[in-house]
Amino acid sequence: MPLPVYFIYLKYAVYKQEFFAAIASHDAHVYSNMISVTIKQK
C-alpha cells in the first residue's frame, strides 16, 4: 500500500471512530434524559 493511501485510510479510520463515538455519547445522553424523566414521573 502506498504511503498517501495509508494516511488517508488512517484519517478515515479516526474520523469514523469519532463519528461513532459522537453517536454513542449522544445516545447515552438521550437515554439518561429519558430515564431521569421516567423517574420524575413516578
Backbone as JSON Lines, residues from 0, in Angstrom:
{"i":0,"aa":"M","n":[0.86,-1.2,0.0],"ca":[0.0,0.0,0.0],"c":[0.9,1.25,0.0]}
{"i":1,"aa":"P","n":[0.66,2.17,-0.95],"ca":[1.46,3.41,-0.95],"c":[1.16,4.26,0.28]}
{"i":2,"aa":"L","n":[2.12,5.04,0.68],"ca":[2.02,5.8,1.92],"c":[0.85,6.78,1.94]}
{"i":3,"aa":"P","n":[0.62,7.59,0.89],"ca":[-0.52,8.53,0.93],"c":[-1.86,7.83,1.17]}
{"i":4,"aa":"V","n":[-2.02,6.67,0.54],"ca":[-3.27,5.91,0.72],"c":[-3.4,5.48,2.18]}
{"i":5,"aa":"Y","n":[-2.26,5.09,2.77],"ca":[-2.27,4.67,4.17],"c":[-2.69,5.82,5.08]}
{"i":6,"aa":"F","n":[-2.18,7.03,4.79],"ca":[-2.54,8.18,5.62],"c":[-4.02,8.53,5.46]}
{"i":7,"aa":"I","n":[-4.52,8.43,4.23],"ca":[-5.95,8.7,4.0],"c":[-6.8,7.69,4.78]}
{"i":8,"aa":"Y","n":[-6.38,6.42,4.72],"ca":[-7.11,5.38,5.44],"c":[-7.09,5.64,6.94]}
{"i":9,"aa":"L","n":[-5.92,6.05,7.44],"ca":[-5.77,6.35,8.87],"c":[-6.7,7.49,9.28]}
{"i":10,"aa":"K","n":[-6.72,8.53,8.44],"ca":[-7.57,9.69,8.7],"c":[-9.04,9.26,8.71]}
{"i":11,"aa":"Y","n":[-9.42,8.41,7.74],"ca":[-10.79,7.93,7.64],"c":[-11.17,7.11,8.87]}
{"i":12,"aa":"A","n":[-10.23,6.25,9.31],"ca":[-10.5,5.4,10.47],"c":[-10.72,6.25,11.72]}
{"i":13,"aa":"V","n":[-9.88,7.26,11.9],"ca":[-10.02,8.15,13.06],"c":[-11.34,8.9,12.98]}
{"i":14,"aa":"Y","n":[-11.67,9.39,11.78],"ca":[-12.92,10.13,11.59],"c":[-14.12,9.24,11.91]}
{"i":15,"aa":"K","n":[-14.07,8.01,11.41],"ca":[-15.17,7.07,11.64],"c":[-15.32,6.79,13.13]}
{"i":16,"aa":"Q","n":[-14.18,6.62,13.8],"ca":[-14.17,6.33,15.24],"c":[-14.83,7.49,16.0]}
{"i":17,"aa":"E","n":[-14.44,8.72,15.67],"ca":[-15.0,9.89,16.34],"c":[-16.49,10.01,16.03]}
{"i":18,"aa":"F","n":[-16.87,9.67,14.8],"ca":[-18.26,9.75,14.39],"c":[-19.13,8.81,15.22]}
{"i":19,"aa":"F","n":[-18.66,7.55,15.35],"ca":[-19.42,6.57,16.14],"c":[-19.4,6.92,17.62]}
{"i":20,"aa":"A","n":[-18.28,7.47,18.1],"ca":[-18.2,7.87,19.5],"c":[-19.19,9.0,19.77]}
{"i":21,"aa":"A","n":[-19.33,9.92,18.83],"ca":[-20.28,11.02,18.98],"c":[-21.71,10.5,19.01]}
{"i":22,"aa":"I","n":[-22.01,9.55,18.13],"ca":[-23.35,8.94,18.11],"c":[-23.61,8.23,19.44]}
{"i":23,"aa":"A","n":[-22.62,7.47,19.91],"ca":[-22.79,6.71,21.15],"c":[-23.01,7.63,22.33]}
{"i":24,"aa":"S","n":[-22.23,8.71,22.42],"ca":[-22.38,9.63,23.55],"c":[-23.71,10.35,23.45]}
{"i":25,"aa":"H","n":[-24.16,10.68,22.23],"ca":[-25.45,11.33,22.05],"c":[-26.57,10.4,22.5]}
{"i":26,"aa":"D","n":[-26.48,9.12,22.1],"ca":[-27.48,8.13,22.5],"c":[-27.51,7.99,24.02]}
{"i":27,"aa":"A","n":[-26.33,7.93,24.63],"ca":[-26.26,7.79,26.09],"c":[-26.91,9.01,26.75]}
{"i":28,"aa":"H","n":[-26.68,10.18,26.2],"ca":[-27.27,11.41,26.74],"c":[-28.8,11.34,26.65]}
{"i":29,"aa":"V","n":[-29.3,10.91,25.49],"ca":[-30.75,10.8,25.29],"c":[-31.35,9.78,26.26]}
{"i":30,"aa":"Y","n":[-30.68,8.62,26.39],"ca":[-31.19,7.58,27.28],"c":[-31.21,8.06,28.74]}
{"i":31,"aa":"S","n":[-30.16,8.76,29.16],"ca":[-30.11,9.23,30.55],"c":[-31.22,10.26,30.79]}
{"i":32,"aa":"N","n":[-31.48,11.09,29.78],"ca":[-32.59,12.06,29.9],"c":[-33.92,11.34,30.01]}
{"i":33,"aa":"M","n":[-34.12,10.3,29.19],"ca":[-35.37,9.54,29.24],"c":[-35.54,8.89,30.6]}
{"i":34,"aa":"I","n":[-34.45,8.34,31.14],"ca":[-34.52,7.66,32.44],"c":[-34.86,8.66,33.54]}
{"i":35,"aa":"S","n":[-34.21,9.83,33.52],"ca":[-34.47,10.82,34.57],"c":[-35.9,11.34,34.47]}
{"i":36,"aa":"V","n":[-36.41,11.5,33.27],"ca":[-37.8,11.94,33.09],"c":[-38.75,10.87,33.63]}
{"i":37,"aa":"T","n":[-38.45,9.6,33.34],"ca":[-39.29,8.5,33.82],"c":[-39.3,8.45,35.34]}
{"i":38,"aa":"I","n":[-38.14,8.68,35.95],"ca":[-38.06,8.65,37.42],"c":[-38.86,9.8,38.01]}
{"i":39,"aa":"K","n":[-38.79,10.98,37.38],"ca":[-39.53,12.14,37.89],"c":[-41.03,11.92,37.81]}
{"i":40,"aa":"Q","n":[-41.49,11.18,36.78],"ca":[-42.92,10.98,36.6],"c":[-43.49,10.04,37.66]}
{"i":41,"aa":"K","n":[-42.68,9.15,38.19],"ca":[-43.2,8.16,39.16],"c":[-43.52,8.81,40.5]}
